[in-house]
Coordinates of C-alpha atoms and ligand atoms in Angstrom, one line a residue:
L14 CA 166.0 114.6 98.2
P15 CA 168.4 115.5 99.5
C16 CA 167.1 116.1 102.9
T17 CA 168.3 116.7 106.0
V18 CA 168.2 114.5 109.5
R19 CA 165.5 117.5 110.8
S20 CA 163.1 117.0 108.1
F21 CA 163.4 113.1 107.9
A22 CA 162.5 113.1 111.0
E23 CA 159.6 115.6 111.0
A24 CA 158.4 113.4 108.3
L25 CA 158.2 110.3 110.0
G26 CA 157.0 111.7 113.1
L27 CA 160.4 110.6 115.1
P28 CA 162.2 112.9 117.0
A29 CA 165.7 113.8 115.8
Q30 CA 167.6 112.5 118.4
K31 CA 166.4 108.8 117.4
V32 CA 167.4 109.0 113.8
L33 CA 171.0 110.6 115.0
A34 CA 171.2 107.7 117.1
K35 CA 170.4 105.5 114.4
L36 CA 173.0 106.8 111.9
F37 CA 175.4 106.9 115.1
E38 CA 175.1 103.0 115.2
M39 CA 175.4 102.8 111.6
G40 CA 179.0 104.2 111.9
T41 CA 177.9 108.0 110.9
L42 CA 178.1 110.9 113.2
A43 CA 176.2 113.7 111.6
N44 CA 174.4 116.3 112.9
I45 CA 170.5 117.6 112.6
N46 CA 171.3 120.0 109.8
A47 CA 173.5 117.2 108.2
T48 CA 171.5 116.1 104.1
L49 CA 171.1 112.2 103.9
D50 CA 171.4 111.3 100.7
Q51 CA 168.9 108.5 98.6
A52 CA 171.2 105.6 99.7
T53 CA 171.6 106.5 103.2
A54 CA 168.1 107.5 103.9
E55 CA 166.6 104.0 102.6
L56 CA 169.0 102.0 104.6
L57 CA 168.1 104.5 107.7
A58 CA 164.5 103.9 106.7
A59 CA 164.8 100.0 106.9
E60 CA 167.2 100.3 110.2
L61 CA 164.2 101.6 111.8
G62 CA 161.1 99.6 110.6
V63 CA 159.6 102.1 108.5
D64 CA 158.4 102.4 104.5
V65 CA 159.8 105.6 102.6
T66 CA 158.6 106.5 99.6
F67 CA 161.0 109.5 98.0
R68 CA 159.7 112.1 96.3
A69 CA 161.4 114.7 94.1
E70 CA 161.4 118.4 95.8
A71 CA 158.8 120.8 93.6
D72 CA 162.0 122.1 91.1
P73 CA 162.1 125.8 92.0
E74 CA 162.7 126.5 88.5
E75 CA 159.1 125.2 87.5
E76 CA 158.0 127.7 88.8
I77 CA 159.8 130.3 88.0
E78 CA 159.2 128.9 84.1
A79 CA 155.1 129.2 85.4
I80 CA 155.4 132.6 86.4
W81 CA 157.3 133.8 83.8
N82 CA 154.5 132.0 81.4
A83 CA 151.7 132.6 82.8
P84 CA 149.4 133.3 80.4
D85 CA 147.9 136.9 80.1
P86 CA 144.5 137.7 78.9
E87 CA 144.1 139.2 75.2
E88 CA 142.1 141.9 76.9
S89 CA 145.2 142.0 79.4
L90 CA 147.8 143.4 76.6
R91 CA 149.0 147.0 75.6
P92 CA 151.0 147.8 72.8
R93 CA 154.6 148.4 73.9
P94 CA 157.6 150.1 72.3
P95 CA 160.2 147.7 70.3
V96 CA 163.4 146.9 71.5
V97 CA 165.8 147.3 69.0
T98 CA 169.7 146.1 68.7
F99 CA 172.2 147.8 66.5
L100 CA 174.9 145.1 64.9
G101 CA 177.3 145.7 61.9
H102 CA 181.3 145.6 61.1
V103 CA 183.3 147.9 63.4
D104 CA 183.4 151.6 62.5
H105 CA 180.5 151.2 60.1
G106 CA 178.4 153.6 63.0
K107 CA 176.6 151.9 65.5
T108 CA 178.1 153.8 68.0
S109 CA 177.6 157.4 66.2
L110 CA 174.0 157.0 65.2
L111 CA 173.0 155.4 68.5
D112 CA 174.8 158.8 70.2
K113 CA 173.3 160.6 67.2
I114 CA 169.5 159.5 68.4
L115 CA 170.4 160.1 71.9
G116 CA 171.1 163.5 70.9
L117 CA 167.7 164.1 70.1
N118 CA 167.5 163.3 74.1
V119 CA 168.3 166.3 75.8
A120 CA 168.6 164.1 78.7
A121 CA 171.0 162.4 77.0
K122 CA 174.2 164.9 77.2
E123 CA 174.1 163.9 81.1
K124 CA 176.1 160.6 80.8
G125 CA 176.8 158.5 83.7
G126 CA 181.2 158.4 84.1
I127 CA 180.9 154.7 84.5
T128 CA 181.8 152.7 80.9
Q129 CA 179.0 150.5 80.4
H130 CA 178.8 147.3 78.5
I131 CA 175.6 147.3 77.0
R132 CA 174.0 150.8 77.1
A133 CA 170.2 150.2 77.3
Y134 CA 168.1 153.5 76.5
Q135 CA 164.5 154.6 76.3
V136 CA 163.7 157.2 73.3
E137 CA 160.8 159.0 72.3
K138 CA 160.0 160.4 68.7
N139 CA 156.7 162.4 68.3
G140 CA 155.6 160.6 71.5
R141 CA 156.4 157.2 70.7
P142 CA 158.9 155.4 72.9
I143 CA 161.7 153.3 71.2
T144 CA 165.0 151.1 73.7
F145 CA 167.6 150.9 72.0
L146 CA 170.0 148.2 73.1
D147 CA 173.8 148.7 72.4
T148 CA 175.9 145.5 72.4
P149 CA 179.8 145.5 71.9
G150 CA 179.1 143.5 69.0
H151 CA 177.2 140.4 67.7
E152 CA 179.2 138.0 69.9
A153 CA 177.5 139.5 72.9
F154 CA 174.0 139.6 71.3
T155 CA 174.3 136.1 70.6
A156 CA 176.0 134.8 74.5
M157 CA 172.6 136.6 75.6
R158 CA 170.9 134.6 73.7
A159 CA 172.3 131.4 74.4
R160 CA 171.4 132.5 78.2
G161 CA 168.1 132.4 77.1
A162 CA 167.6 136.2 76.9
N163 CA 165.9 137.2 73.8
C164 CA 164.9 140.4 74.4
T165 CA 165.7 141.9 70.7
D166 CA 162.4 142.6 68.3
I167 CA 164.3 144.6 65.4
V168 CA 168.2 144.7 64.3
V169 CA 169.5 147.5 62.8
L170 CA 172.2 146.3 61.0
V171 CA 175.0 149.7 59.8
V172 CA 176.3 148.9 56.9
A173 CA 179.0 152.1 56.0
V174 CA 178.6 152.8 52.6
D175 CA 182.2 153.8 51.8
D176 CA 183.4 150.1 53.1
G177 CA 180.4 147.8 52.0
V178 CA 179.4 144.5 53.1
M179 CA 182.3 143.0 55.1
P180 CA 182.8 140.0 57.0
Q181 CA 181.3 141.1 60.4
T182 CA 178.3 142.4 58.6
E183 CA 177.9 138.8 57.2
E184 CA 178.3 137.6 60.9
A185 CA 175.8 139.8 62.2
I186 CA 173.3 138.6 59.5
S187 CA 173.8 135.4 60.4
H188 CA 173.5 136.1 63.7
A189 CA 170.1 137.9 63.4
R190 CA 168.6 135.3 61.5
A191 CA 169.3 132.2 63.5
A192 CA 167.5 134.5 66.5
G193 CA 164.5 134.9 64.4
V194 CA 165.0 138.6 64.4
P195 CA 164.1 140.9 61.4
I196 CA 166.4 143.3 60.0
V197 CA 166.3 147.2 59.1
V198 CA 169.3 148.3 57.8
A199 CA 171.3 151.4 58.2
L200 CA 173.1 152.7 54.5
N201 CA 175.6 154.4 57.1
K202 CA 177.7 157.2 56.0
V203 CA 175.8 158.4 53.2
D204 CA 177.1 162.3 53.7
L205 CA 180.6 160.9 52.4
P206 CA 181.5 162.1 49.0
G207 CA 181.2 159.6 45.9
T208 CA 179.4 156.8 47.9
R209 CA 176.8 154.5 46.2
P210 CA 174.1 153.0 48.5
E211 CA 172.8 151.0 45.9
R212 CA 176.0 149.2 45.8
V213 CA 175.7 147.8 49.0
M214 CA 172.1 147.2 48.4
Q215 CA 173.2 145.2 46.0
Q216 CA 175.6 143.0 47.7
L217 CA 173.2 142.8 50.7
T218 CA 170.3 141.4 47.4
G219 CA 173.2 139.0 47.4
L220 CA 172.6 138.0 50.8
G221 CA 169.3 137.6 50.8
L222 CA 168.1 140.8 52.2
V223 CA 166.5 142.8 49.2
P224 CA 165.2 146.3 50.0
T225 CA 161.7 147.2 49.7
E226 CA 162.4 149.7 47.0
W227 CA 163.4 146.8 44.8
G228 CA 160.2 144.9 45.7
G229 CA 161.7 143.1 48.7
D230 CA 160.8 143.0 52.7
V231 CA 163.9 144.3 54.0
E232 CA 163.7 148.1 54.4
M233 CA 166.7 150.4 53.7
V234 CA 167.5 153.9 55.3
R235 CA 170.3 156.4 53.8
T236 CA 171.5 157.8 57.2
S237 CA 175.0 160.2 58.4
A238 CA 175.8 159.9 61.8
L239 CA 177.7 162.9 61.2
T240 CA 174.7 165.5 59.7
G241 CA 171.5 163.3 61.1
Q242 CA 170.1 162.5 57.7
G243 CA 167.9 159.8 57.3
I244 CA 167.9 159.2 61.3
P245 CA 164.0 160.6 61.8
E246 CA 163.6 158.2 58.7
L247 CA 164.8 155.2 60.4
L248 CA 163.1 155.9 64.2
D249 CA 159.9 156.0 61.9
T250 CA 160.4 152.7 60.3
L251 CA 161.1 151.3 63.8
I252 CA 157.9 152.6 64.8
T253 CA 156.0 151.5 62.0
L254 CA 157.7 148.0 62.0
G255 CA 156.7 147.8 65.7
D256 CA 153.1 148.5 65.0
I257 CA 153.1 146.2 62.3
F258 CA 154.8 143.4 64.9
E259 CA 151.6 144.3 66.9
L260 CA 154.3 143.9 70.0
K261 CA 152.1 143.8 72.7
A262 CA 152.3 143.1 76.8
N263 CA 150.3 142.8 80.1
Y264 CA 151.4 146.0 82.3
D265 CA 149.4 145.2 85.1
R266 CA 151.0 141.8 86.2
P267 CA 154.2 140.9 88.6
A268 CA 156.8 142.3 86.0
C269 CA 159.9 139.5 84.5
G270 CA 162.6 140.2 82.6
T271 CA 166.3 140.2 81.4
C272 CA 169.6 141.8 83.3
L273 CA 171.3 143.2 80.5
E274 CA 174.2 143.6 82.5
A275 CA 174.9 144.4 86.3
S276 CA 178.3 145.5 88.2
L277 CA 179.0 146.3 91.7
Q278 CA 179.5 150.4 92.2
P279 CA 181.5 152.2 94.8
G280 CA 178.7 153.8 97.1
R281 CA 175.9 152.0 94.9
G282 CA 176.1 148.7 95.7
V283 CA 174.7 146.2 93.1
V284 CA 173.9 148.1 90.0
A285 CA 171.6 145.6 87.8
K286 CA 170.7 147.3 83.9
F287 CA 167.3 145.2 84.2
L288 CA 165.0 145.7 81.0
V289 CA 161.4 144.9 82.0
Q290 CA 159.9 142.7 79.4
K291 CA 156.0 142.0 81.3
G292 CA 154.7 143.7 83.7
T293 CA 155.5 146.8 85.9
L294 CA 158.3 146.8 87.7
R295 CA 158.3 149.2 91.2
P296 CA 160.7 150.0 94.2
G297 CA 159.7 147.6 97.3
D298 CA 159.3 144.7 94.7
I299 CA 161.2 141.4 95.8
V300 CA 163.2 139.8 92.7
V301 CA 165.0 137.0 92.4
C302 CA 168.0 137.5 89.0
G303 CA 169.7 134.7 88.2
T304 CA 171.7 134.0 91.7
A305 CA 170.8 137.3 93.1
H306 CA 167.8 138.4 94.9
G307 CA 166.5 141.7 97.0
R308 CA 163.9 144.0 97.4
I309 CA 164.4 147.0 95.0
K310 CA 165.6 150.4 96.9
A311 CA 165.9 152.5 94.1
M312 CA 165.5 152.4 90.2
Y313 CA 167.2 155.2 88.2
D314 CA 166.9 156.1 84.3
P315 CA 170.1 154.5 82.5
L316 CA 170.4 158.1 80.6
Q317 CA 169.9 160.5 83.9
P318 CA 171.7 158.4 86.6
H319 CA 170.3 160.3 89.4
K320 CA 166.8 160.8 88.5
R321 CA 164.7 158.0 90.2
V322 CA 161.9 156.5 88.6
Q323 CA 159.1 155.3 90.0
E324 CA 157.7 152.5 87.7
A325 CA 159.0 150.6 84.2
P326 CA 156.7 149.5 82.2
P327 CA 157.5 146.7 79.6
A328 CA 160.4 147.6 77.0
R329 CA 161.8 149.7 79.9
P330 CA 165.3 149.7 80.8
V331 CA 166.3 150.9 84.3
D332 CA 168.9 150.6 86.7
V333 CA 168.1 148.7 89.7
I334 CA 169.5 148.5 93.1
G335 CA 168.7 146.3 96.0
L336 CA 170.1 142.7 94.6
D337 CA 172.3 141.3 97.1
N338 CA 174.9 140.1 94.6
V339 CA 175.9 140.4 90.9
P340 CA 173.8 138.8 88.5
E341 CA 175.0 137.1 84.9
A342 CA 174.4 139.2 82.0
G343 CA 171.7 137.7 80.2
S344 CA 169.8 136.2 83.9
R345 CA 165.9 136.5 83.7
F346 CA 164.6 138.3 86.3
V347 CA 161.2 137.8 88.1
V348 CA 159.2 139.3 91.2
L349 CA 157.9 136.9 93.6
E350 CA 155.9 138.1 96.9
D351 CA 157.6 136.6 99.2
I352 CA 161.6 137.4 100.3
A353 CA 162.6 134.1 102.0
K354 CA 161.4 132.0 98.6
A355 CA 163.1 134.7 96.4
R356 CA 166.3 133.6 98.6
K357 CA 166.1 130.0 98.6
I358 CA 165.6 130.0 95.0
A359 CA 169.0 132.0 94.3
E360 CA 170.4 129.8 96.9
H361 CA 169.3 126.7 94.5
R362 CA 170.8 128.2 91.6
M363 CA 173.9 129.5 93.1
E364 CA 174.4 125.9 94.4
M365 CA 173.5 123.9 90.9
A366 CA 175.5 126.9 89.7
R367 CA 178.1 125.2 92.0
Q368 CA 177.6 121.7 90.9
R369 CA 177.6 122.4 87.4
E370 CA 181.2 124.0 87.6
L371 CA 182.4 121.1 89.4
A372 CA 180.6 118.5 86.6
Q373 CA 180.8 120.9 83.8
V374 CA 178.3 119.5 82.0
R375 CA 177.3 121.9 79.2
S376 CA 177.0 119.5 76.3
H377 CA 176.4 120.0 73.1
V378 CA 176.0 118.2 69.9
T379 CA 178.6 116.7 68.0
L380 CA 178.6 114.5 64.7
E381 CA 179.2 111.4 67.1
N382 CA 176.6 112.3 69.9
L383 CA 174.1 113.5 67.3
F384 CA 172.0 110.3 66.4
E385 CA 171.9 109.8 70.2
R386 CA 170.8 113.5 70.8
L387 CA 168.6 113.7 68.1
S388 CA 166.6 110.9 69.2
Q389 CA 165.5 113.1 72.5
K390 CA 164.3 116.0 70.5
E391 CA 160.8 116.5 68.9
K392 CA 162.5 118.6 65.9
K393 CA 165.2 116.6 64.3
T394 CA 167.6 119.4 62.9
L395 CA 171.6 119.1 62.8
H396 CA 172.7 123.1 62.7
I397 CA 176.1 123.2 61.0
I398 CA 178.2 126.6 60.6
L399 CA 180.0 126.5 57.8
R400 CA 183.8 128.2 57.7
A401 CA 185.8 128.0 54.5
D402 CA 188.9 129.2 52.5
T403 CA 186.8 130.3 49.2
R404 CA 183.4 130.6 48.2
G405 CA 184.0 128.2 45.5
S406 CA 184.6 126.0 48.9
I407 CA 181.8 126.8 50.1
E408 CA 179.0 126.3 47.4
A409 CA 180.9 122.9 46.6
I410 CA 180.3 121.9 50.1
L411 CA 176.4 123.2 50.1
K412 CA 176.1 121.2 46.9
E413 CA 176.9 117.7 48.7
I414 CA 175.3 118.8 52.1
A415 CA 172.3 119.1 49.9
K416 CA 172.2 115.7 48.3
L417 CA 172.4 114.2 51.6
E418 CA 168.6 112.8 52.3
H419 CA 167.8 111.4 55.7
P420 CA 163.8 110.3 56.7
E421 CA 164.0 111.8 59.7
V422 CA 166.7 114.2 60.1
K423 CA 167.1 117.9 58.5
I424 CA 170.6 119.5 58.0
E425 CA 170.4 123.2 58.3
V426 CA 173.4 125.5 57.5
I427 CA 172.9 128.3 59.6
Q428 CA 176.0 129.9 58.6
A429 CA 178.4 129.5 55.4
L430 CA 181.1 132.3 55.1
V431 CA 184.7 132.7 54.1
G432 CA 187.0 133.0 56.4
G433 CA 188.8 131.4 60.0
I434 CA 186.8 129.9 62.2
T435 CA 185.8 133.2 65.5
V436 CA 184.5 133.1 68.6
A437 CA 181.1 134.8 67.1
D438 CA 181.0 131.5 65.5
V439 CA 181.6 129.7 68.4
H440 CA 178.7 131.7 70.6
L441 CA 176.5 131.2 67.8
A442 CA 177.2 127.2 67.5
D443 CA 176.9 127.3 71.5
A444 CA 173.1 129.7 71.0
S445 CA 172.3 127.0 68.3
D446 CA 173.2 123.6 69.4
A447 CA 175.6 123.7 66.4
V448 CA 178.4 121.8 65.2
I449 CA 181.1 124.5 63.3
I450 CA 182.5 122.5 60.1
G451 CA 186.2 124.3 58.7
F452 CA 187.4 124.0 55.5
N453 CA 190.7 124.3 54.9
V454 CA 190.6 127.0 57.9
V455 CA 191.6 127.3 61.1
P456 CA 190.0 128.8 64.3
D457 CA 192.0 131.3 65.9
E458 CA 193.3 130.6 69.0
D459 CA 190.3 132.7 71.6
A460 CA 187.6 130.4 69.5
R461 CA 189.8 127.2 69.9
Q462 CA 189.5 128.3 73.4
L463 CA 186.5 128.8 74.0
A464 CA 184.7 126.2 71.9
E465 CA 186.7 123.7 74.1
Q466 CA 185.3 125.8 77.3
L467 CA 181.6 125.4 75.9
N468 CA 182.2 121.9 74.2
V469 CA 181.4 123.3 71.0
Q470 CA 182.6 120.8 68.2
I471 CA 184.9 122.3 65.4
R472 CA 185.3 119.7 62.6
R473 CA 188.4 120.3 60.4
Y474 CA 188.6 119.2 56.9
D475 CA 190.2 119.4 53.9
I476 CA 188.7 117.3 51.7
I477 CA 184.9 117.8 50.1
Y478 CA 183.8 114.6 49.9
Q479 CA 184.9 113.2 53.9
V480 CA 182.9 116.3 54.9
A481 CA 179.4 114.8 53.4
D482 CA 180.8 111.3 53.9
D483 CA 181.3 112.4 57.4
L484 CA 177.9 114.3 57.9
K485 CA 176.1 110.9 56.0
A486 CA 177.4 108.5 58.8
A487 CA 176.9 110.6 61.5
L488 CA 173.1 110.7 60.4
E489 CA 173.2 106.9 60.7
G490 CA 174.9 107.2 64.0
M491 CA 177.6 105.1 62.7
L492 CA 180.4 108.0 63.0
Q493 CA 183.2 106.5 65.3
P494 CA 185.0 109.3 67.6
E495 CA 187.8 111.2 66.2
K496 CA 191.1 109.9 67.5
Ligands
GDP13 P1 180.7 151.3 65.7 O1 182.5 150.9 65.8 O2 180.3 150.4 64.5 O3 180.2 151.6 66.9 O4 181.6 152.7 64.7 P2 181.3 154.2 65.3 O5 180.2 155.0 65.8 O6 182.8 154.1 66.7 O7 182.0 155.0 64.0 C1 184.0 155.1 63.3 C2 184.2 155.9 62.6 O8 183.7 156.0 61.8 C3 184.0 157.3 63.7 O9 185.6 157.9 63.5 C4 183.1 158.2 63.6 O10 183.1 159.2 63.5 C5 183.0 157.6 61.9 N1 181.4 157.8 61.4 C6 180.4 157.3 62.2 N2 179.3 157.6 61.5 C7 179.5 158.3 60.5 C8 178.5 159.0 59.0 O11 177.6 158.9 59.3 N3 179.2 159.6 58.3 C9 180.6 159.8 58.3 N4 181.4 160.6 57.8 N5 181.5 159.5 59.4 C10 180.7 158.9 60.0

């Protein structure tokens, strides 16, 4: 359900005309393709004197889930390259580092003329490939994650040694941590005279990132995007970590992966940048990707926009041509056998998206609905993002929160930073289902609007014990909605 008049008649073994006539008697003028809701169908069945039972149609999303999660036998798994994302404060050198790395590859010099928002490239070091994703910031990284696209294996946190840890450095750390992705630090711009990487290492240690050379577990590499110093070491570190994490995938299965971004390009049609995560993608494959579907006409190397690719194995980014429309960035794709099925799923999703838009059902945890919401979950954790005017306030609030005890619910502060509430915070709350608490700070206008749009709750306070009181009441399901 819902079902059409045609399938209703077929299911009952009645001529459709008879069903239509009965409907007409009941005051409804319908045609054979009209859909019946459950109430009408029940009434109709009663009028026709037949018994019906209602069954939900097999959910196409579950089918896709099943394909995506189809187990890969241990012996089918082979090592795959790591997928690495650069994050860091603006101007600390993310773009320059990646450019320098790609410079190692002759092909990188041949750049596409189109401005890409997310760049995805594969390079080789000593015959070992590494895949790099260059997102426009941790907001984009986390927005992708909110759509279920967790494609990064390792985050390279770029920190310029002349500037040190900056607000977005700290944000990037919490975003990487919330995604559960390990961090490697590039201490960049070491060519600048008079800089002291050790000072930055100290700052990072204060944030819980302790360098291996000081006995911790975070690799920190001194780099310069200008001279190229340290870049071979950075690449070696990424390859070694990939080996340590034993990243593996099954190469011999229908491909699935993530659409990093897609656009309509003059003369080419829909160009989708795919990252293959399992299996091997080939021209001719039928894919469904978000609300788009189609048969892959051609695949191109993102580094050489005119070079055709015949096979894309796991961790390989490719530009794909052949989809019927532009899927949303972060949509997952799977290869199916049957084009009709692919079309049906894409259409179903389009319909669902339309309905969601009408209903605006995107819902998140709030302190008022906490109790109800958590009672439906297995793991009961309230995620909090804390923003405050000073370090002192943060410490005082964290201390109060630590005192709160509840037999079932755990409070986890996934980010606690000084400063106003940002768009990145709202994305993080969206992806992690968190409530944002602002203490003596306000959200900027963009953040406020985005929070409204995504239904992320922002609560503002100026009295510390009030924060604790509200959280306590929320844990007990006693908090009244804010006026
Ligand atoms: P992003 O915002 O993190 O992508 O930073 P960019 O890559 O755009 O770099 C910002 C500025 O820093 C540019 O002017 C670069 O030329 C400069 N820069 C980046 N890396 C280095 C480096 O290793 N050494 C020096 N001296 N300058 C760098």
